Amino acid sequence: MREFFVTVDLVVLTIRESRLHVLLVERRYPPFEGEWALPGGYVLPEEDLTTAAYRELVEETAIGTGVHLEQLATYGAPERDPRGRTVTVAFLALVPQVGAPVAGTDASDAAWVPVADLEAGEMRLAFDHDDILADGIERARAKLEYSPLAAAFCPPEFTVAQLRGIYEAVWGHPLDPRNFHRKVTGSAGFLEPTGRTSTVDGGRPAQLYTRGALDTLSPPITRASG
Amino acid sequence: MREFFVTVDLVVLTIRESRLHVLLVERRYPPFEGEWALPGGYVLPEEDLTTAAYRELVEETAIGTGVHLEQLATYGAPERDPRGRTVTVAFLALVPQVGAPVAGTDASDAAWVPVADLEAGEMRLAFDHDDILADGIERARAKLEYSPLAAAFCPPEFTVAQLRGIYEAVWGHPLDPRNFHRKVTGSAGFLEPTGRTSTVDGGRPAQLYTRGALDTLSPPITRASG
DNA sequence: CGAATAGTGTCTATCAGACACTATGGC
DNA sequence: GCCATAGTGTCTGATAGACACTATTCG
């Protein structure tokens, strides 16, 4: 029995230009000075873990509405932080498209980076953040199958085509528009029609929806095939 | 930033007499002296989280082979432990049927308790262990659907009927023996026949299997209906 | 009108669930 | 033979995926 430092780290995902992006910060101080890392920070003495994660999210992105935040996993290898024994609780955040990220106090710069670039091995993150990121991406991909989570990437009202775009960006392959439409509109409680329509895409106006009350999708939308 | 205590707590599940049981210990010292709790303890200074969980598991159950151990979630509400700010990393362990549990140093007694009794609200656990237990049970139930995890409850070689008994005990309702048989034997890589047979149940001898290499079952075995 | 996107109908192969039937042991 | 359990065959209703077709807007 001894004392530990406890931090939270965030895998913040969003869709930009039809591609999945993750929020990274450039470290301003040692260790790993100048390298890219996941945003995060120390848990305060009287603060719950989720509260700490939410606070860090707001500090980094300046958004706080329509966000999905869930605990991912905890990483505590003895040598993972050279400053001392540190356990980090990782969270997964899914956010709608926003403007440029905000540089926080412990990061000299912050940026949205395409996940595909990181998966191609073009960049190594500080600490064990490559592992945490991989776990976060896999969690997001898996949860789209059976949860209405994709709506967390969308604005409050969205079309079926926008929602399909989320799935295509996260899974990295196209889906049949007609079957997708039938699937999501046919699952009672998954989407709620607003009665309004949107004409942004040049064709027939699309029905606008909000996320429904359902929190488990059965049967799931499968990602295996297009 | 301040220092925290870090512990691991275990949700250890097994099947006894065709019912799902969880391992509980009676606390020997305050806080919550005399109450029942999940087994667990402090993470040592140079110890990985999973190593700590495994150490606690061996201390409490004296078994170490054929066990499934996975991280569940982390709980860190500021007031969850009156001794000071403590974060606990909960693990889920699934073990084959074993003898009586072993009383550890920080528990005056240990016992296998039917999960159904706890779910009926007959018992309150110390700390926030009721929440942790509920999360662990739900994780186990969900993972049986799409993973070969049920084999972790079985001896090294087992029959299809034994495996079905696991599903029935965890999910709490009967499954059709014929459809279950066709399902599990038809998924290539899920089970490996050994060539040996077992005659323990009085009828036609059953083929014995070991767990196959597959780690994701597609399509899943659904728990919704019998 | 054509182009583009929204949304519906229909066909087919597959599969879950129900359940009749056969196989192989102990008594 | 009788009973119990193992394991197979067959039917039916539901559904995923493929894709033809209709609907509604813009220019």
Short mmCIF file of C-alpha atoms (C1' of nucleotides) in Angstrom, two decimals:
data_model
loop_
_atom_site.label_atom_id
_atom_site.label_comp_id
_atom_site.label_asym_id
_atom_site.label_seq_id
_atom_site.Cartn_x
_atom_site.Cartn_y
_atom_site.Cartn_z
CA MET A 1 0.00 0.00 0.00
CA ARG A 2 1.37 3.31 -1.12
CA GLU A 3 0.11 6.47 -2.70
CA PHE A 4 -0.47 6.97 -6.39
CA PHE A 5 -1.14 9.83 -8.73
CA VAL A 6 -4.45 9.51 -10.54
CA THR A 7 -5.13 11.18 -13.87
CA VAL A 8 -7.82 11.11 -16.53
CA ASP A 9 -7.00 10.92 -20.23
CA LEU A 10 -9.48 11.53 -23.01
CA VAL A 11 -9.96 9.93 -26.40
CA VAL A 12 -12.04 12.70 -28.01
CA LEU A 13 -13.43 11.69 -31.40
CA THR A 14 -15.31 13.72 -33.98
CA ILE A 15 -16.06 13.64 -37.70
CA ARG A 16 -14.46 16.28 -39.91
CA GLU A 17 -14.67 16.18 -43.69
CA SER A 18 -16.21 12.72 -43.53
CA ARG A 19 -13.26 11.29 -41.65
CA LEU A 20 -12.84 10.24 -38.04
CA HIS A 21 -10.49 12.55 -36.13
CA VAL A 22 -9.02 12.47 -32.63
CA LEU A 23 -8.04 15.46 -30.50
CA LEU A 24 -4.35 15.54 -29.62
CA VAL A 25 -2.27 18.06 -27.68
CA GLU A 26 1.41 18.84 -28.01
CA ARG A 27 3.11 18.58 -24.64
CA ARG A 28 4.64 21.80 -23.41
CA TYR A 29 6.70 20.40 -20.53
CA PRO A 30 8.66 17.22 -19.81
CA PRO A 31 8.23 14.34 -19.82
CA PHE A 32 7.67 13.79 -23.54
CA GLU A 33 8.04 17.53 -24.17
CA GLY A 34 7.18 18.40 -27.76
CA GLU A 35 5.48 15.09 -28.41
CA TRP A 36 1.78 14.58 -29.09
CA ALA A 37 -0.48 13.07 -26.47
CA LEU A 38 -4.09 12.59 -25.53
CA PRO A 39 -5.56 15.48 -23.55
CA GLY A 40 -5.86 14.82 -19.84
CA GLY A 41 -4.82 15.88 -16.40
CA TYR A 42 -4.80 15.17 -12.69
CA VAL A 43 -7.96 14.34 -10.82
CA LEU A 44 -8.62 16.96 -8.15
CA PRO A 45 -8.85 15.96 -4.48
CA GLU A 46 -12.62 16.24 -4.15
CA GLU A 47 -13.58 15.42 -7.68
CA ASP A 48 -15.30 12.38 -9.13
CA LEU A 49 -13.56 10.64 -12.06
CA THR A 50 -16.29 11.49 -14.54
CA THR A 51 -16.34 15.09 -13.34
CA ALA A 52 -12.61 15.34 -13.91
CA ALA A 53 -12.97 13.94 -17.41
CA TYR A 54 -15.75 16.35 -18.19
CA ARG A 55 -13.76 19.28 -16.88
CA GLU A 56 -10.79 18.38 -19.06
CA LEU A 57 -13.08 17.99 -22.06
CA VAL A 58 -14.53 21.45 -21.59
CA GLU A 59 -11.08 22.95 -21.09
CA GLU A 60 -9.81 21.44 -24.33
CA THR A 61 -12.78 21.79 -26.63
CA ALA A 62 -14.96 24.52 -25.09
CA ILE A 63 -18.06 22.41 -25.78
CA GLY A 64 -20.27 20.79 -23.27
CA THR A 65 -23.60 20.06 -24.87
CA GLY A 66 -24.61 17.00 -26.84
CA VAL A 67 -21.42 15.25 -25.83
CA HIS A 68 -21.19 11.56 -25.09
CA LEU A 69 -18.69 10.66 -22.39
CA GLU A 70 -18.03 7.17 -21.07
CA GLN A 71 -15.31 5.42 -19.15
CA LEU A 72 -13.04 3.35 -21.32
CA ALA A 73 -10.46 1.54 -19.19
CA THR A 74 -7.73 2.17 -16.65
CA TYR A 75 -4.01 1.92 -17.32
CA GLY A 76 -1.55 1.53 -14.50
CA ALA A 77 1.69 -0.13 -15.59
CA PRO A 78 4.35 0.77 -12.98
CA GLU A 79 6.65 2.55 -15.43
CA ARG A 80 4.08 4.27 -17.59
CA ASP A 81 4.89 7.74 -16.23
CA PRO A 82 8.52 8.60 -15.32
CA ARG A 83 7.35 11.17 -12.75
CA GLY A 84 6.03 8.50 -10.41
CA ARG A 85 3.48 5.80 -10.01
CA THR A 86 0.48 7.05 -11.97
CA VAL A 87 -2.79 5.37 -12.78
CA THR A 88 -4.86 6.93 -15.52
CA VAL A 89 -8.55 6.41 -16.09
CA ALA A 90 -9.24 6.80 -19.81
CA PHE A 91 -12.53 8.17 -21.09
CA LEU A 92 -14.05 8.10 -24.55
CA ALA A 93 -15.77 11.30 -25.72
CA LEU A 94 -17.78 11.63 -28.92
CA VAL A 95 -18.48 15.22 -29.94
CA PRO A 96 -20.29 16.93 -32.83
CA GLN A 97 -18.17 18.84 -35.27
CA VAL A 98 -16.79 21.98 -33.65
CA GLY A 99 -14.33 24.71 -34.52
CA ALA A 100 -10.63 24.62 -33.83
CA PRO A 101 -9.60 23.11 -30.49
CA VAL A 102 -8.53 25.32 -27.63
CA ALA A 103 -4.97 25.16 -26.36
CA GLY A 104 -5.06 24.30 -22.65
CA THR A 105 -2.59 25.22 -19.97
CA ASP A 106 -0.50 22.09 -20.17
CA ALA A 107 -0.43 21.87 -23.96
CA SER A 108 1.34 24.25 -26.29
CA ASP A 109 -0.93 23.28 -29.14
CA ALA A 110 -3.97 21.15 -29.85
CA ALA A 111 -5.16 19.66 -33.12
CA TRP A 112 -7.69 17.34 -34.70
CA VAL A 113 -5.75 14.52 -36.34
CA PRO A 114 -7.28 11.97 -38.75
CA VAL A 115 -7.42 8.59 -37.08
CA ALA A 116 -6.38 6.93 -40.34
CA ASP A 117 -3.04 8.75 -40.18
CA LEU A 118 -2.35 7.41 -36.71
CA GLU A 119 -3.46 3.91 -37.61
CA ALA A 120 -1.03 4.00 -40.53
CA GLY A 121 1.73 4.42 -37.95
CA GLU A 122 2.71 7.92 -38.99
CA MET A 123 2.89 9.19 -35.44
CA ARG A 124 3.82 7.88 -32.00
CA LEU A 125 2.05 9.32 -29.00
CA ALA A 126 3.56 9.99 -25.58
CA PHE A 127 3.21 7.58 -22.63
CA ASP A 128 1.03 4.56 -23.45
CA HIS A 129 -1.40 6.76 -25.34
CA ASP A 130 -1.17 4.73 -28.55
CA ASP A 131 -2.67 1.81 -26.66
CA ILE A 132 -5.39 3.95 -25.10
CA LEU A 133 -6.27 5.47 -28.46
CA ALA A 134 -6.52 2.07 -30.12
CA ASP A 135 -8.84 0.87 -27.36
CA GLY A 136 -10.98 3.99 -27.70
CA ILE A 137 -11.35 3.68 -31.45
CA GLU A 138 -12.26 0.02 -31.19
CA ARG A 139 -14.85 0.81 -28.52
CA ALA A 140 -16.42 3.47 -30.70
CA ARG A 141 -16.55 1.18 -33.73
CA ALA A 142 -18.07 -1.64 -31.74
CA LYS A 143 -20.67 0.50 -29.98
CA LEU A 144 -22.08 1.95 -33.19
CA GLU A 145 -23.35 -1.52 -33.98
CA TYR A 146 -25.75 -1.81 -31.10
CA SER A 147 -26.22 1.68 -29.68
CA PRO A 148 -27.60 4.98 -30.95
CA LEU A 149 -24.23 6.52 -30.19
CA ALA A 150 -23.58 7.80 -33.71
CA ALA A 151 -26.07 10.56 -32.97
CA ALA A 152 -23.52 12.00 -30.52
CA PHE A 153 -21.41 12.99 -33.54
CA CYS A 154 -24.36 14.80 -35.14
CA PRO A 155 -25.94 18.20 -34.52
CA PRO A 156 -29.19 18.14 -32.51
CA GLU A 157 -31.26 17.59 -35.65
CA PHE A 158 -29.87 15.50 -38.48
CA THR A 159 -30.87 13.54 -41.57
CA VAL A 160 -30.54 9.82 -42.16
CA ALA A 161 -27.82 10.56 -44.72
CA GLN A 162 -25.81 12.51 -42.13
CA LEU A 163 -26.12 9.63 -39.70
CA ARG A 164 -25.04 7.20 -42.38
CA GLY A 165 -22.03 9.41 -43.04
CA ILE A 166 -21.00 8.93 -39.41
CA TYR A 167 -21.10 5.17 -39.72
CA GLU A 168 -19.15 5.27 -42.96
CA ALA A 169 -16.49 7.54 -41.47
CA VAL A 170 -16.07 5.49 -38.29
CA TRP A 171 -16.10 2.10 -39.99
CA GLY A 172 -14.21 3.25 -43.06
CA HIS A 173 -16.44 1.72 -45.72
CA PRO A 174 -19.66 2.69 -47.51
CA LEU A 175 -23.10 1.40 -46.57
CA ASP A 176 -26.12 0.93 -48.82
CA PRO A 177 -28.23 4.10 -48.42
CA ARG A 178 -31.55 2.34 -48.91
CA ASN A 179 -30.96 -0.54 -46.55
CA PHE A 180 -29.46 1.79 -43.96
CA HIS A 181 -32.50 4.02 -44.18
CA ARG A 182 -34.91 1.16 -43.75
CA LYS A 183 -32.90 -0.22 -40.85
CA VAL A 184 -32.65 2.94 -38.74
CA THR A 185 -36.15 4.25 -39.43
CA GLY A 186 -37.61 0.80 -38.82
CA SER A 187 -36.19 0.46 -35.31
CA ALA A 188 -38.87 2.03 -33.12
CA GLY A 189 -37.34 4.45 -30.61
CA PHE A 190 -34.01 4.82 -32.38
CA LEU A 191 -34.86 8.08 -34.19
CA GLU A 192 -37.62 10.61 -33.57
CA PRO A 193 -38.88 12.56 -36.62
CA THR A 194 -39.17 16.29 -36.00
CA GLY A 195 -41.52 17.03 -38.89
CA ARG A 196 -39.01 19.48 -40.32
CA THR A 197 -36.98 18.81 -43.42
CA SER A 198 -33.56 19.75 -44.71
CA THR A 199 -32.62 20.61 -48.29
CA VAL A 200 -28.88 21.10 -47.92
CA ASP A 201 -27.81 18.29 -50.20
CA GLY A 202 -29.42 19.34 -53.46
CA GLY A 203 -31.93 16.54 -53.90
CA ARG A 204 -35.26 15.73 -52.40
CA PRO A 205 -35.56 17.30 -48.93
CA ALA A 206 -34.76 14.86 -46.15
CA GLN A 207 -36.69 14.34 -42.95
CA LEU A 208 -34.89 15.70 -39.89
CA TYR A 209 -34.63 13.50 -36.82
CA THR A 210 -33.50 13.72 -33.25
CA ARG A 211 -32.09 10.86 -31.26
CA GLY A 212 -34.78 8.64 -29.77
CA ALA A 213 -35.07 7.16 -26.31
CA LEU A 214 -33.73 3.72 -27.23
CA ASP A 215 -30.34 2.92 -25.79
CA THR A 216 -29.77 -0.57 -27.16
CA LEU A 217 -30.35 -1.38 -30.79
CA SER A 218 -31.70 -4.86 -31.46
CA PRO A 219 -30.94 -6.26 -33.91
CA PRO A 220 -27.69 -4.37 -34.39
CA ILE A 221 -26.41 -2.66 -37.48
CA THR A 222 -23.57 -4.89 -38.62
CA ARG A 223 -20.30 -3.45 -39.75
CA ALA A 224 -18.91 -6.62 -41.32
CA SER A 225 -20.19 -6.00 -44.83
CA GLY A 226 -21.18 -3.00 -46.91
CA MET B 1 -3.21 17.06 -7.82
CA ARG B 2 -2.86 14.95 -4.72
CA GLU B 3 -2.15 11.39 -3.85
CA PHE B 4 -4.68 8.61 -3.89
CA PHE B 5 -4.92 5.05 -2.65
CA VAL B 6 -5.44 2.54 -5.45
CA THR B 7 -7.07 -0.83 -4.88
CA VAL B 8 -8.37 -3.68 -6.99
CA ASP B 9 -11.70 -5.35 -6.31
CA LEU B 10 -12.82 -8.61 -7.85
CA VAL B 11 -16.17 -9.86 -9.06
CA VAL B 12 -15.41 -13.59 -9.05
CA LEU B 13 -18.19 -15.64 -10.62
CA THR B 14 -18.64 -19.38 -10.83
CA ILE B 15 -21.42 -21.91 -11.35
CA ARG B 16 -22.40 -24.08 -8.42
CA GLU B 17 -25.41 -26.38 -8.48
CA SER B 18 -26.50 -24.87 -11.78
CA ARG B 19 -26.68 -21.38 -10.34
CA LEU B 20 -24.43 -18.37 -10.76
CA HIS B 21 -22.51 -17.54 -7.57
CA VAL B 22 -20.22 -14.70 -6.58
CA LEU B 23 -17.34 -14.84 -4.10
CA LEU B 24 -17.83 -12.54 -1.09
CA VAL B 25 -15.70 -11.96 1.99
CA GLU B 26 -16.79 -10.86 5.43
CA ARG B 27 -14.78 -7.85 6.53
CA ARG B 28 -12.69 -8.40 9.64
CA TYR B 29 -11.76 -4.78 10.37
CA PRO B 30 -13.42 -1.38 10.03
CA PRO B 31 -14.70 0.26 7.96
CA PHE B 32 -17.79 -1.88 7.33
CA GLU B 33 -16.55 -4.45 9.88
CA GLY B 34 -18.70 -7.57 9.81
CA GLU B 35 -20.30 -6.69 6.49
CA TRP B 36 -19.89 -8.59 3.24
CA ALA B 37 -17.79 -7.19 0.44
CA LEU B 38 -16.09 -8.14 -2.79
CA PRO B 39 -12.57 -9.52 -2.33
CA GLY B 40 -9.82 -7.04 -3.09
CA GLY B 41 -6.88 -5.14 -1.74
CA TYR B 42 -4.25 -2.50 -2.26
CA VAL B 43 -2.12 -2.42 -5.39
CA LEU B 44 1.55 -2.84 -4.47
CA PRO B 45 4.10 -0.14 -5.37
CA GLU B 46 5.71 -1.99 -8.28
CA GLU B 47 2.77 -4.03 -9.40
CA ASP B 48 0.67 -3.79 -12.54
CA LEU B 49 -3.10 -3.58 -12.05
CA THR B 50 -3.80 -6.94 -13.67
CA THR B 51 -1.02 -8.54 -11.63
CA ALA B 52 -2.58 -7.20 -8.45
CA ALA B 53 -5.97 -8.56 -9.44
CA TYR B 54 -4.50 -11.93 -10.24
CA ARG B 55 -2.64 -12.02 -6.93
CA GLU B 56 -5.82 -11.27 -5.01
CA LEU B 57 -7.66 -13.94 -6.97
CA VAL B 58 -5.09 -16.59 -6.10
CA GLU B 59 -5.09 -15.53 -2.46
CA GLU B 60 -8.86 -15.85 -2.20
CA THR B 61 -9.57 -18.90 -4.30
CA ALA B 62 -6.27 -20.80 -4.51
CA ILE B 63 -6.86 -21.42 -8.20
CA GLY B 64 -4.91 -20.01 -11.07
CA THR B 65 -5.48 -22.13 -14.11
CA GLY B 66 -8.23 -21.84 -16.67
CA VAL B 67 -9.33 -18.56 -15.18
CA HIS B 68 -10.65 -15.66 -17.21
CA LEU B 69 -9.73 -12.24 -15.81
CA GLU B 70 -10.61 -8.92 -17.39
CA GLN B 71 -10.82 -5.34 -16.30
CA LEU B 72 -14.34 -4.18 -15.60
CA ALA B 73 -14.37 -0.49 -14.68
CA THR B 74 -12.90 1.95 -12.20
CA TYR B 75 -14.79 3.55 -9.33
CA GLY B 76 -13.53 6.69 -7.66
CA ALA B 77 -16.29 8.72 -6.02
CA PRO B 78 -14.62 11.01 -3.44
CA GLU B 79 -16.48 9.55 -0.44
CA ARG B 80 -16.52 5.91 -1.42
CA ASP B 81 -13.97 4.91 1.24
CA PRO B 82 -14.01 6.68 4.64
CA ARG B 83 -10.27 6.03 5.14
CA GLY B 84 -9.31 8.47 2.40
CA ARG B 85 -9.47 9.13 -1.27
CA THR B 86 -9.43 5.70 -2.86
CA VAL B 87 -9.83 4.67 -6.46
CA THR B 88 -10.60 1.03 -7.12
CA VAL B 89 -10.09 -0.81 -10.37
CA ALA B 90 -12.66 -3.59 -10.56
CA PHE B 91 -11.94 -6.86 -12.38
CA LEU B 92 -14.25 -9.62 -13.51
CA ALA B 93 -13.05 -13.18 -12.97
CA LEU B 94 -14.80 -16.29 -14.25
CA VAL B 95 -13.61 -19.51 -12.67
CA PRO B 96 -14.48 -23.21 -12.98
CA GLN B 97 -16.18 -24.81 -10.05
CA VAL B 98 -13.79 -25.15 -7.14
CA GLY B 99 -13.93 -26.19 -3.54
CA ALA B 100 -14.65 -23.90 -0.62
CA PRO B 101 -13.06 -20.45 -0.82
CA VAL B 102 -10.02 -19.62 1.27
CA ALA B 103 -10.22 -17.01 3.98
CA GLY B 104 -7.61 -14.34 3.33
CA THR B 105 -5.83 -12.11 5.78
CA ASP B 106 -8.24 -9.19 5.60
CA ALA B 107 -11.40 -11.24 5.63
CA SER B 108 -12.72 -13.25 8.52
CA ASP B 109 -14.71 -15.48 6.20
CA ALA B 110 -15.34 -16.03 2.53
CA ALA B 111 -18.34 -17.63 0.81
CA TRP B 112 -19.92 -18.35 -2.54
CA VAL B 113 -23.27 -16.57 -2.58
CA PRO B 114 -25.97 -17.13 -5.24
CA VAL B 115 -26.25 -14.06 -7.40
CA ALA B 116 -30.03 -14.42 -7.44
CA ASP B 117 -30.10 -13.83 -3.66
CA LEU B 118 -28.19 -10.57 -4.05
CA GLU B 119 -30.30 -9.43 -6.97
CA ALA B 120 -33.39 -10.03 -4.87
CA GLY B 121 -32.01 -7.39 -2.49
CA GLU B 122 -31.47 -9.77 0.43
CA MET B 123 -28.03 -8.39 1.20
CA ARG B 124 -26.21 -5.06 1.05
CA LEU B 125 -22.50 -5.06 0.35
CA ALA B 126 -19.92 -2.70 1.84
CA PHE B 127 -18.61 0.40 0.03
CA ASP B 128 -20.07 0.75 -3.48
CA HIS B 129 -19.70 -2.97 -4.08
CA ASP B 130 -23.36 -3.46 -4.97
CA ASP B 131 -22.79 -1.22 -8.00
CA ILE B 132 -19.59 -3.02 -8.96
CA LEU B 133 -21.22 -6.41 -8.65
CA ALA B 134 -24.17 -5.34 -10.81
CA ASP B 135 -21.79 -4.10 -13.50
CA GLY B 136 -19.81 -7.33 -13.37
CA ILE B 137 -22.86 -9.55 -13.70
CA GLU B 138 -24.17 -7.53 -16.61
CA ARG B 139 -20.79 -7.73 -18.33
CA ALA B 140 -20.69 -11.51 -17.93
CA ARG B 141 -24.23 -11.91 -19.27
CA ALA B 142 -23.53 -9.70 -22.26
CA LYS B 143 -20.22 -11.31 -23.14
CA LEU B 144 -21.61 -14.83 -23.28
CA GLU B 145 -23.56 -13.73 -26.34
CA TYR B 146 -20.61 -13.00 -28.56
CA SER B 147 -17.58 -14.63 -26.93
CA PRO B 148 -16.51 -18.17 -26.04
CA LEU B 149 -16.24 -17.03 -22.42
CA ALA B 150 -18.65 -19.58 -21.02
CA ALA B 151 -15.87 -22.14 -21.42
CA ALA B 152 -14.02 -20.34 -18.61
CA PHE B 153 -16.64 -21.71 -16.20
CA CYS B 154 -16.07 -25.26 -17.44
CA PRO B 155 -13.38 -27.85 -16.72
CA PRO B 156 -10.75 -28.23 -19.47
CA GLU B 157 -12.90 -30.77 -21.32
CA PHE B 158 -16.65 -30.45 -21.32
CA THR B 159 -19.79 -31.53 -23.14
CA VAL B 160 -22.21 -29.36 -25.06
CA ALA B 161 -24.76 -29.97 -22.32
CA GLN B 162 -22.37 -28.67 -19.67
CA LEU B 163 -21.75 -25.57 -21.73
CA ARG B 164 -25.46 -25.05 -22.18
CA GLY B 165 -25.86 -25.36 -18.41
CA ILE B 166 -23.50 -22.39 -18.04
CA TYR B 167 -25.59 -20.23 -20.34
CA GLU B 168 -28.77 -21.24 -18.57
CA ALA B 169 -27.30 -20.47 -15.15
CA VAL B 170 -25.92 -17.08 -16.17
CA TRP B 171 -28.95 -15.95 -18.11
CA GLY B 172 -31.46 -17.54 -15.78
CA HIS B 173 -33.64 -19.27 -18.35
CA PRO B 174 -33.57 -22.54 -20.30
CA LEU B 175 -32.33 -22.91 -23.87
CA ASP B 176 -33.42 -25.45 -26.46
CA PRO B 177 -30.81 -28.27 -26.28
CA ARG B 178 -31.04 -29.12 -30.00
CA ASN B 179 -30.76 -25.59 -31.33
CA PHE B 180 -28.00 -24.80 -28.86
CA HIS B 181 -26.09 -27.86 -29.97
CA ARG B 182 -26.40 -26.99 -33.64
CA LYS B 183 -25.39 -23.40 -32.96
CA VAL B 184 -22.20 -24.04 -31.00
CA THR B 185 -20.99 -27.03 -32.99
CA GLY B 186 -21.73 -25.22 -36.24
CA SER B 187 -19.52 -22.20 -35.46
CA ALA B 188 -16.12 -23.22 -36.77
CA GLY B 189 -13.38 -22.51 -34.23
CA PHE B 190 -15.71 -22.14 -31.25
CA LEU B 191 -15.28 -25.69 -29.93
CA GLU B 192 -12.64 -28.33 -30.69
CA PRO B 193 -13.73 -31.99 -30.40
CA THR B 194 -11.28 -34.13 -28.45
CA GLY B 195 -12.49 -37.49 -29.76
CA ARG B 196 -13.22 -38.61 -26.22
CA THR B 197 -16.73 -39.03 -24.84
CA SER B 198 -18.39 -38.68 -21.48
CA THR B 199 -21.15 -40.84 -20.05
CA VAL B 200 -21.81 -39.06 -16.77
CA ASP B 201 -25.42 -38.07 -17.45
CA GLY B 202 -26.96 -41.46 -17.99
CA GLY B 203 -27.93 -41.22 -21.65
CA ARG B 204 -26.03 -41.53 -24.87
CA PRO B 205 -22.34 -40.63 -24.35
CA ALA B 206 -21.57 -37.05 -25.29
CA GLN B 207 -18.64 -35.78 -27.30
CA LEU B 208 -16.08 -33.92 -25.18
CA TYR B 209 -14.78 -30.57 -26.41
CA THR B 210 -12.14 -28.03 -25.52
CA ARG B 211 -12.43 -24.35 -26.16
CA GLY B 212 -11.47 -23.36 -29.72
CA ALA B 213 -9.32 -20.54 -30.96
CA LEU B 214 -12.19 -18.23 -31.87
CA ASP B 215 -12.54 -15.17 -29.67
CA THR B 216 -15.54 -13.48 -31.24
CA LEU B 217 -18.69 -15.39 -32.00
CA SER B 218 -20.52 -14.28 -35.13
CA PRO B 219 -23.44 -14.44 -35.26
CA PRO B 220 -23.92 -14.29 -31.49
CA ILE B 221 -25.98 -16.61 -29.32
CA THR B 222 -28.92 -14.44 -28.30
CA ARG B 223 -30.17 -14.39 -24.77
CA ALA B 224 -33.48 -12.65 -25.47
CA SER B 225 -35.57 -15.77 -25.97
CA GLY B 226 -35.38 -19.39 -24.99
"C1'" DC C 1 -36.48 18.43 -68.85
"C1'" DG C 2 -32.09 16.02 -66.28
"C1'" DA C 3 -29.44 15.47 -62.10
"C1'" DA C 4 -29.33 14.46 -57.48
"C1'" DT C 5 -30.81 12.73 -53.26
"C1'" DA C 6 -34.87 10.69 -50.32
"C1'" DG C 7 -37.41 6.98 -49.50
"C1'" DT C 8 -40.24 2.30 -50.73
"C1'" DG C 9 -40.99 -2.35 -52.64
"C1'" DT C 10 -39.42 -6.88 -53.68
"C1'" DC C 11 -36.60 -10.84 -54.15
"C1'" DT C 12 -33.40 -14.30 -52.16
"C1'" DA C 13 -30.27 -16.60 -49.14
"C1'" DT C 14 -29.64 -17.23 -44.48
"C1'" DC C 15 -30.78 -18.04 -39.80
"C1'" DA C 16 -33.34 -18.42 -35.19
"C1'" DG C 17 -36.66 -21.01 -33.07
"C1'" DA C 18 -39.86 -24.89 -32.84
"C1'" DC C 19 -40.06 -29.57 -32.75
"C1'" DA C 20 -40.18 -34.53 -34.95
"C1'" DC C 21 -37.03 -37.91 -35.34
"C1'" DT C 22 -32.90 -41.05 -34.95
"C1'" DA C 23 -28.67 -42.74 -32.16
"C1'" DT C 24 -26.58 -44.80 -28.21
"C1'" DG C 25 -25.84 -45.56 -23.71
"C1'" DG C 26 -27.68 -47.61 -18.65
"C1'" DC C 27 -31.09 -50.28 -16.29
"C1'" DG D 1 -37.89 -53.25 -23.64
"C1'" DC D 2 -37.83 -48.62 -21.35
"C1'" DC D 3 -35.81 -44.34 -20.20
"C1'" DA D 4 -32.62 -40.68 -20.64
"C1'" DT D 5 -29.64 -37.88 -23.06
"C1'" DA D 6 -26.98 -36.88 -27.65
"C1'" DG D 7 -27.35 -35.35 -31.93
"C1'" DT D 8 -29.79 -34.54 -36.88
"C1'" DG D 9 -33.44 -33.11 -40.13
"C1'" DT D 10 -37.06 -30.11 -41.46
"C1'" DC D 11 -40.29 -26.46 -41.42
"C1'" DT D 12 -41.52 -21.48 -40.84
"C1'" DG D 13 -41.19 -16.70 -40.04
"C1'" DA D 14 -37.94 -12.89 -39.84
"C1'" DT D 15 -34.25 -10.39 -41.73
"C1'" DA D 16 -29.84 -8.68 -44.19
"C1'" DG D 17 -28.28 -7.47 -48.43
"C1'" DA D 18 -28.98 -6.51 -53.31
"C1'" DC D 19 -31.17 -3.58 -56.23
"C1'" DA D 20 -35.41 -1.81 -59.15
"C1'" DC D 21 -38.40 1.70 -58.62
"C1'" DT D 22 -40.96 6.00 -57.15
"C1'" DA D 23 -40.85 10.83 -54.93
"C1'" DT D 24 -39.34 15.54 -54.52
"C1'" DT D 25 -36.42 19.13 -54.95
"C1'" DC D 26 -32.96 22.37 -57.81
"C1'" DG D 27 -31.35 24.36 -61.93
#
